[in-house]
mmCIF file of C-alpha atoms in Angstrom:
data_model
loop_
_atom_site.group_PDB
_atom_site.id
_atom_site.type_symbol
_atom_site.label_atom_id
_atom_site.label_comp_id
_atom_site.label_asym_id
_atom_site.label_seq_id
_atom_site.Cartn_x
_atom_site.Cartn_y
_atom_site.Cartn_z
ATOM 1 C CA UNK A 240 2.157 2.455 -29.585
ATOM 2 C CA UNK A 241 1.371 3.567 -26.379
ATOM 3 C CA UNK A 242 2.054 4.803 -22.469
ATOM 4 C CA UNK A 243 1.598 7.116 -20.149
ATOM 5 C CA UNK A 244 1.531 10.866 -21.477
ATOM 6 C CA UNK A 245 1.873 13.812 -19.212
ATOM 7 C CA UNK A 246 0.572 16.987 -19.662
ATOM 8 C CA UNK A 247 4.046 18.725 -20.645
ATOM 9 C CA UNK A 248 4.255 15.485 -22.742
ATOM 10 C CA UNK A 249 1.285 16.369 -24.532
ATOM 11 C CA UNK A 250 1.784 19.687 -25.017
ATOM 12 C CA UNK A 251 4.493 19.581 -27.095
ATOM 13 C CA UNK A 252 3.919 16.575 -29.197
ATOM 14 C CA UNK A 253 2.912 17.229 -32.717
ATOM 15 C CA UNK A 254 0.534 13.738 -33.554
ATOM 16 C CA UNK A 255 0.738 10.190 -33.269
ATOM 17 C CA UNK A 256 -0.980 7.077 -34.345
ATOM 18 C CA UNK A 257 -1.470 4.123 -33.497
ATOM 19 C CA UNK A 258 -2.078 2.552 -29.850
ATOM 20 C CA UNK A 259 -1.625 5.433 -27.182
ATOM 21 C CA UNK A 260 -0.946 7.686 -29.856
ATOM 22 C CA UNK A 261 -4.799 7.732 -30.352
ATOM 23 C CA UNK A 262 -4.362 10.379 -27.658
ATOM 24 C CA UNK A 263 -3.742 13.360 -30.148
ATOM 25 C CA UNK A 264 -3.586 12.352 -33.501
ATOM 26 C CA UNK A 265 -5.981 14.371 -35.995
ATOM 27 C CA UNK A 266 -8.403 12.161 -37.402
ATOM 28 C CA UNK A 267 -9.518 14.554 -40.501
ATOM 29 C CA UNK A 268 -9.139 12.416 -43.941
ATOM 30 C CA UNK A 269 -7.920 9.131 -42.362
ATOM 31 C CA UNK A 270 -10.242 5.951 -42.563
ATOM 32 C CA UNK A 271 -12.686 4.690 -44.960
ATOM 33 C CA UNK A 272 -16.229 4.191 -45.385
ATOM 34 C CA UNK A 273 -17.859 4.244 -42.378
ATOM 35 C CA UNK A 274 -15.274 6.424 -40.398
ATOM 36 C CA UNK A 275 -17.395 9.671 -39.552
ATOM 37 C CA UNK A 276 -20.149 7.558 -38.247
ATOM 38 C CA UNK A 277 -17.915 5.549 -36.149
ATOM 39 C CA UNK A 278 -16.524 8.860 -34.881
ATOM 40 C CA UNK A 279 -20.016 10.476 -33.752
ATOM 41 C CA UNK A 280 -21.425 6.414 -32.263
ATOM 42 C CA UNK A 281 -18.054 7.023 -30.288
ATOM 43 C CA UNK A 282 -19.000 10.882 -29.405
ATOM 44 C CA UNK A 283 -22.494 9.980 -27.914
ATOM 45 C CA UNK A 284 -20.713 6.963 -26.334
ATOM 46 C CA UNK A 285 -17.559 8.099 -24.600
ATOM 47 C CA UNK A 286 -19.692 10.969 -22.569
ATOM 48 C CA UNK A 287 -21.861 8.611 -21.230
ATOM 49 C CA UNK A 288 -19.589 6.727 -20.193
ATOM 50 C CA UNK A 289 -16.761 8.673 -19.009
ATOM 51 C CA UNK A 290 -18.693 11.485 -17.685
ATOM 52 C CA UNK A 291 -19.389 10.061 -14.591
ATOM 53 C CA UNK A 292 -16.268 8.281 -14.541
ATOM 54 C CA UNK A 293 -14.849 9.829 -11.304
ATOM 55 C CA UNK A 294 -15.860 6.871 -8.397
ATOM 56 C CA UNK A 295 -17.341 4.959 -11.340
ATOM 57 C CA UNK A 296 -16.508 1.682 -12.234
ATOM 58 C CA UNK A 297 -15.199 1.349 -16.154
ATOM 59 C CA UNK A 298 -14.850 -2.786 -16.484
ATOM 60 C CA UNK A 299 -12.822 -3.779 -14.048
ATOM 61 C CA UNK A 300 -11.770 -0.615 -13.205
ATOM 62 C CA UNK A 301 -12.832 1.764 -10.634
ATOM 63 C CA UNK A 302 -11.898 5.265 -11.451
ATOM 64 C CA UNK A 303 -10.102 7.381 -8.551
ATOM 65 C CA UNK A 304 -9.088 10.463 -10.174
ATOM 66 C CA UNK A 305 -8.312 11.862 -13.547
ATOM 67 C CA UNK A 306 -4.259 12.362 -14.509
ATOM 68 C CA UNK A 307 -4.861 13.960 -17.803
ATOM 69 C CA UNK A 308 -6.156 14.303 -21.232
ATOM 70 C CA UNK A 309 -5.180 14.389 -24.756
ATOM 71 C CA UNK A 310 -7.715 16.026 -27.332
ATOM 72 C CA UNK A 311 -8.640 12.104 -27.914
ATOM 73 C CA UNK A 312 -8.650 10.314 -24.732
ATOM 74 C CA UNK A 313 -8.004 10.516 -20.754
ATOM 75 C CA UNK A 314 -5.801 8.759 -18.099
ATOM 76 C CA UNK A 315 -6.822 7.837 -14.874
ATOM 77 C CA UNK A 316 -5.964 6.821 -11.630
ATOM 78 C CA UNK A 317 -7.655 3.945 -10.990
ATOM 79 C CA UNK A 318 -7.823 0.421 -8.827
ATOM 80 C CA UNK A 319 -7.707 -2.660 -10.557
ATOM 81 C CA UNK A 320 -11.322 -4.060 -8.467
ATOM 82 C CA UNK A 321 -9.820 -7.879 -9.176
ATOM 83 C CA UNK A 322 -6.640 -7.716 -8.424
ATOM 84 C CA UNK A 323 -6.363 -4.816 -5.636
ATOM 85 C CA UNK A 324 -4.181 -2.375 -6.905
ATOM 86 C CA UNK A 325 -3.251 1.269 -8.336
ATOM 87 C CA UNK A 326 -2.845 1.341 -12.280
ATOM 88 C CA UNK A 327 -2.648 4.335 -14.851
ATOM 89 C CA UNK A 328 -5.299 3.789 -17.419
ATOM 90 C CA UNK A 329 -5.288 5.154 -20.453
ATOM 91 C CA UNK A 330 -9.247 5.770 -22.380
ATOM 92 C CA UNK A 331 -8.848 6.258 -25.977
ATOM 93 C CA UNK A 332 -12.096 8.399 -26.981
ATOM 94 C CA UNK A 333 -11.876 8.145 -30.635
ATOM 95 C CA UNK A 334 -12.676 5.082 -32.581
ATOM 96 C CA UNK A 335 -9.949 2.982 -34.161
ATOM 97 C CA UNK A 336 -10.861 3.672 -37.727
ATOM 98 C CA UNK A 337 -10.920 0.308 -38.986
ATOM 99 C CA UNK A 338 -10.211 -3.464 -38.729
ATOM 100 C CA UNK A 339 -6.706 -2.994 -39.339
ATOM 101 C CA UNK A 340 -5.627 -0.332 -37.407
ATOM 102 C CA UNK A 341 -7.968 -2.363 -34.220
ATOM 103 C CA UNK A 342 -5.639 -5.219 -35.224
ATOM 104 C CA UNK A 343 -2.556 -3.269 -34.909
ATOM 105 C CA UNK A 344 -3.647 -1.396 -31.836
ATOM 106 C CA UNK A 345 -3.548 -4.924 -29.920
ATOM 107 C CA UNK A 346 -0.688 -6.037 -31.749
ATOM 108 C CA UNK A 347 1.420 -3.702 -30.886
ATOM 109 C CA UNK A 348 -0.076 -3.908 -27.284
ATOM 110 C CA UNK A 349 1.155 -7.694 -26.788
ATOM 111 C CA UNK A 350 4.152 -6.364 -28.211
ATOM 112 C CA UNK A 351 5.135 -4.087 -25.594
ATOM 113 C CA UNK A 352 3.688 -5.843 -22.699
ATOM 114 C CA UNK A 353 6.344 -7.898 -23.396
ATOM 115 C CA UNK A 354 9.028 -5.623 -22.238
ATOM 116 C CA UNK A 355 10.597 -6.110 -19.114
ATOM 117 C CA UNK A 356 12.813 -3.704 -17.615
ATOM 118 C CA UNK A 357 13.123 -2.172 -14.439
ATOM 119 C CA UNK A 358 13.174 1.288 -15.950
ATOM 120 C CA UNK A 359 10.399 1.080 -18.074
ATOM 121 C CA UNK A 360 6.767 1.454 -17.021
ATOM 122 C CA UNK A 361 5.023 -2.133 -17.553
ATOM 123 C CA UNK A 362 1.779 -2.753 -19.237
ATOM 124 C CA UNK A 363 -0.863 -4.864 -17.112
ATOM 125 C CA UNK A 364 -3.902 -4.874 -19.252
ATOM 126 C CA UNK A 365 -5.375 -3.860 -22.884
ATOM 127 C CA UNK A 366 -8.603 -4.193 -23.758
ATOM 128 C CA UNK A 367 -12.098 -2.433 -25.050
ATOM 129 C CA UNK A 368 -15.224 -1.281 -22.874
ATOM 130 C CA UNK A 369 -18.088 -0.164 -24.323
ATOM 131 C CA UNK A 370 -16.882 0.214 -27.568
ATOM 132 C CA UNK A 371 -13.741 2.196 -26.225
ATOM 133 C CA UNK A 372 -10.075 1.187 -26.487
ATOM 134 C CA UNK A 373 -8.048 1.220 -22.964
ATOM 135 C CA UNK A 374 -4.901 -0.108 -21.043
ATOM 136 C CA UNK A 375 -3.317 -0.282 -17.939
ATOM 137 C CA UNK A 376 -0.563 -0.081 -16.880
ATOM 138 C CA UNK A 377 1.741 0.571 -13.631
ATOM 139 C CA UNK A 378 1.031 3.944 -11.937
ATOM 140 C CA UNK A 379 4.132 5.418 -10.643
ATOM 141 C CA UNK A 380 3.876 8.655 -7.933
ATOM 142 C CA UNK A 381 6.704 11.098 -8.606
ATOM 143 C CA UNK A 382 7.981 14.103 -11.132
ATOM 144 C CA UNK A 383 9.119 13.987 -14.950
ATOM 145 C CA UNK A 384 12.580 14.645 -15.503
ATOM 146 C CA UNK A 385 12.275 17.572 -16.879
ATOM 147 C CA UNK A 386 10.689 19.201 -13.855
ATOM 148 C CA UNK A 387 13.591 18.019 -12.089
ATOM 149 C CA UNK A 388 15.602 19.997 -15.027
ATOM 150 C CA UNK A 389 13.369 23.119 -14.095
ATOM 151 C CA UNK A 390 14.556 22.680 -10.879
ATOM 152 C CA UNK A 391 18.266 22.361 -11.588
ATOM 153 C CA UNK A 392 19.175 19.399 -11.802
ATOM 154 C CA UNK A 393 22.598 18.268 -10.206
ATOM 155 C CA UNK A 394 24.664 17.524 -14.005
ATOM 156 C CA UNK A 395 26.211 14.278 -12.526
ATOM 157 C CA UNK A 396 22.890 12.935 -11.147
ATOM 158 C CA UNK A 397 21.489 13.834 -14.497
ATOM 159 C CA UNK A 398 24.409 11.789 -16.296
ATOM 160 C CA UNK A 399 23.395 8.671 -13.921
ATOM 161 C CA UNK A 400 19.720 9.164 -15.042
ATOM 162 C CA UNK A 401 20.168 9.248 -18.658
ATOM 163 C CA UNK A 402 22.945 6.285 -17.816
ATOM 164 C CA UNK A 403 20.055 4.096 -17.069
ATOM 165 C CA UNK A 404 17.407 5.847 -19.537
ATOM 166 C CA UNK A 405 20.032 4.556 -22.266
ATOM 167 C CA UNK A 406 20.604 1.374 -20.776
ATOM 168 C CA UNK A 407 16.333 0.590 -20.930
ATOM 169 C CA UNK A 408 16.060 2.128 -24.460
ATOM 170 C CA UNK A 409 18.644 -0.415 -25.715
ATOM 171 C CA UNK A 410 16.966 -2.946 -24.012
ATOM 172 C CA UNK A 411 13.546 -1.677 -25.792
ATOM 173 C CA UNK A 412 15.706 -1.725 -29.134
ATOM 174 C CA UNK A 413 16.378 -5.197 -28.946
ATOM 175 C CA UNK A 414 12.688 -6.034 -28.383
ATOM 176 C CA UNK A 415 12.381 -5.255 -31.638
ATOM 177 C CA UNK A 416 10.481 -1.524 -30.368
ATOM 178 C CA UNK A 417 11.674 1.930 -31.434
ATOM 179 C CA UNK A 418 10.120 4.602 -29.023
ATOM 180 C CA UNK A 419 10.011 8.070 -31.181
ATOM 181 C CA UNK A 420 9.368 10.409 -28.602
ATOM 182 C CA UNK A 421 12.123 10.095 -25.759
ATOM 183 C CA UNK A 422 12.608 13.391 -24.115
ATOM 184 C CA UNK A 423 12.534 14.982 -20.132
ATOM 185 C CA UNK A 424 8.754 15.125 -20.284
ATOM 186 C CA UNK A 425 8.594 10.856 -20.730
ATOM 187 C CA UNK A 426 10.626 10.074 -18.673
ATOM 188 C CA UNK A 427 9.153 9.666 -14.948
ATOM 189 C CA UNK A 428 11.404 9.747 -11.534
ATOM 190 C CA UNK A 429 10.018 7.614 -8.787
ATOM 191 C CA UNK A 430 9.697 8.481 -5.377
ATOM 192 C CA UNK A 431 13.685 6.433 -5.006
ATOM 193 C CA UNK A 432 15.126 8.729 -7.846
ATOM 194 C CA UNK A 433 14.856 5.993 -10.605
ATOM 195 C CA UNK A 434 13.606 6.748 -13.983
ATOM 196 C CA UNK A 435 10.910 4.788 -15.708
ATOM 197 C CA UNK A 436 10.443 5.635 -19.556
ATOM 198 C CA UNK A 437 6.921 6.099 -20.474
ATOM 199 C CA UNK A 438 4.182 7.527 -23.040
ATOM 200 C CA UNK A 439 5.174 4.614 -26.059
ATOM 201 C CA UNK A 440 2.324 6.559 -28.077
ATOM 202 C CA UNK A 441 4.727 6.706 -31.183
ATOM 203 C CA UNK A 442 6.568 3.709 -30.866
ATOM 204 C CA UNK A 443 7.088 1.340 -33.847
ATOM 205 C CA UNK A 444 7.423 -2.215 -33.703
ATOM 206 C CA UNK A 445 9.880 -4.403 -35.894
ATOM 207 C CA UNK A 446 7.693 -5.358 -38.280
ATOM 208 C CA UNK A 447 5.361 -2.536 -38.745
ATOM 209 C CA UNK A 448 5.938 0.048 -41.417
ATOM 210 C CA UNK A 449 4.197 2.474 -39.695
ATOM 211 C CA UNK A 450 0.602 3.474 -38.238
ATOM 212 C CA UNK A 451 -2.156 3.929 -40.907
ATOM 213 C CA UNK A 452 -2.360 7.542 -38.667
ATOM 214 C CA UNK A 453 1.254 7.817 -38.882
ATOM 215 C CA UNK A 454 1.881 8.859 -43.183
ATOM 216 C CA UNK A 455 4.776 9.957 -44.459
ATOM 217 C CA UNK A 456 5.332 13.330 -45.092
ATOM 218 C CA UNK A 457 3.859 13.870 -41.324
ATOM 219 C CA UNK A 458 5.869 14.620 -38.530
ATOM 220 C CA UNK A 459 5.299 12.621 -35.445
ATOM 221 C CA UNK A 460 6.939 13.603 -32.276
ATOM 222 C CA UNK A 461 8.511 16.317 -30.281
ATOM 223 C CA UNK A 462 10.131 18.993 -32.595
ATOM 224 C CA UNK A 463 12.853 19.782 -29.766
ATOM 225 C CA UNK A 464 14.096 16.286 -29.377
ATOM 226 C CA UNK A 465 13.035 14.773 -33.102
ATOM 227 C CA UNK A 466 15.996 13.664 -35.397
ATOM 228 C CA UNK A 467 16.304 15.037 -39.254
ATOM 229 C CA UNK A 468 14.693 12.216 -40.435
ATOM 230 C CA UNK A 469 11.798 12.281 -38.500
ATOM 231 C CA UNK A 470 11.861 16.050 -38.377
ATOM 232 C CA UNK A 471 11.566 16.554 -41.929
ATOM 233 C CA UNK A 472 8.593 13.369 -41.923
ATOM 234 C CA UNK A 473 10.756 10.680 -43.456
ATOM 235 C CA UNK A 474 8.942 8.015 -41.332
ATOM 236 C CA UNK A 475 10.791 5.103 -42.780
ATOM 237 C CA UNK A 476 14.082 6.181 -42.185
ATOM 238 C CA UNK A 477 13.093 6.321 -38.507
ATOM 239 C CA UNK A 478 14.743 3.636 -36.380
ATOM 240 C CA UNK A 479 16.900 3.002 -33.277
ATOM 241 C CA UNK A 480 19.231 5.815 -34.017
ATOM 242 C CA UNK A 481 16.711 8.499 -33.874
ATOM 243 C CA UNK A 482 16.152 7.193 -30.224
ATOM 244 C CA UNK A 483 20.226 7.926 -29.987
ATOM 245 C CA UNK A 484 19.910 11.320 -31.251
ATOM 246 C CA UNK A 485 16.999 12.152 -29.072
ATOM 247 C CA UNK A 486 18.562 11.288 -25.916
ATOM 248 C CA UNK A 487 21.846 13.109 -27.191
ATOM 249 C CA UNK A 488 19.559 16.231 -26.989
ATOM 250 C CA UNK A 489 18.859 15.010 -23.337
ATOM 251 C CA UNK A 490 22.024 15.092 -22.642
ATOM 252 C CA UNK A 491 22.523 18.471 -24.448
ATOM 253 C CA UNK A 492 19.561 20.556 -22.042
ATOM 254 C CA UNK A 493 21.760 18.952 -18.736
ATOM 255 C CA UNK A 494 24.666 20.569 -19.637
ATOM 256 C CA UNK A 495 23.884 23.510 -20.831
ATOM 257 C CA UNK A 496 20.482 23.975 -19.199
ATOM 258 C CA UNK A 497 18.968 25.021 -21.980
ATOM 259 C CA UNK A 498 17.451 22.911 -25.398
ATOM 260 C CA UNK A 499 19.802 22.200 -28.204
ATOM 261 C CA UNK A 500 17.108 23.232 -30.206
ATOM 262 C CA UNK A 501 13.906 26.120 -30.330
ATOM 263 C CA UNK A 502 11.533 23.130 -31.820
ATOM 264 C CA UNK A 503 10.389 25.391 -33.970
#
């Protein structure tokens, strides 16, 4: 579970679980024994070492400025000191809350590193630093599609868009990986006009029933984009079609310029 998350991204996303999804998600009542004081070891150790993360070093990272936050975690702009480059990476602030969900965090990380599609963001690097979850992956310069829909957006350069958008989400579909929050905000236009999908923080891999974080009777998501099913919290019902009916909203807001639905 996890990407890149912008900050109209976050905004409107209700909670999440699992790998980036330790972003937002509300902590209150979930782990065991143990949990709370994992939670404040994390609190006295995230400020020290994120605080004076800007021109710091974090592993092999060293941080160049700070792309946003969730109320668990931050995303940087960073260089990768090793091998020479620009990546996004993602600092989850909040402690796993136990051996499980740390298993599943990584699982799910190989999982989705193993995508590979020209229109979805890659994943170089997952790992832990001082106690504190993080990964890396490509940082791409340009605007989310829905900035380009504030903008208005030419409809038949929106169709070819979401053409390609569909196109990588089936390809992400037969990896086994259902993403759960496609909508304008995760979807990134690079400097040539092609979209990369990103922000995976609710994504579900084949094999997974769900995120410990992720319970049923919670919605997970973006109300404005979500399908029934995952609108009314049925978490297990959630598959590849809810991905369908999510980008058929998509394709609702380029038409008519406006959302299908309030989200509320």
């Amino acid at each position: 579970m996890l990407g890149l998350g912008t900050a109209d991204s976050a905004a409107d996303t209700l909670g999440v679980g699992g790998l980036s999804g330790a972003l937002d998600i509300d902590l209150s009542g979930v782990g065991g024994p143990g949990a709370a004081d994992s939670l404040a070891v994390t609190r006295e150790v995230a400020p020290r070492v994120l605080g004076p993360m800007l021109g710091g070093v974090f592993g092999r990272y060293r941080i160049l400025d700070e792309l946003g936050q969730g109320g668990m975690g931050k995303v940087f702009l960073a260089e990768d000191v090793e091998l020479r480059r620009q990546v996004a990476l993602k600092v989850v602030l909040t402690p796993l809350p136990g051996a499980d969900d740390r298993e599943r965090f990584f699982r799910e990380a190989r999982a989705l590193a193993r995508i590979r599609h020209p229109n979805v963001i890659p994943i170089y690097d997952v790992g832990e630093e001082s106690g504190l979850p993080y990964y890396a992956m490509e940082y791409v310069a340009g605007e989310t599609l829905s900035a380009h829909l504030a903008g208005g957006l030419d409809l038949r350069e929106g169709v070819r868009i979401l053409a390609r958008v569909a196109r990588a989400i089936d390809h992400v579909h037969s990896s086994g990986i259902v993403h759960r929050d496609l909508k304008p905000g995760n979807v990134m236009l690079d400097p040539a006009g092609e979209p990369r999908i990103l922000d995976f923080g609710l994504a579900r891999v084949d094999g997974e029933a769900g995120a410990a974080l992720s319970r049923s009777g919670i919605r997970i998501g973006t109300p404005a984009y979500m399908s029934p099913e995952q609108a009314a919290g049925r978490r297990r019902e959630v598959d590849a079609r809810s991905d369908v009916w999510a980008l058929g909203t998509i394709l609702f807001e380029l038409a008519a310029r406006r959302r299908a639905y309030s989200g509320e």
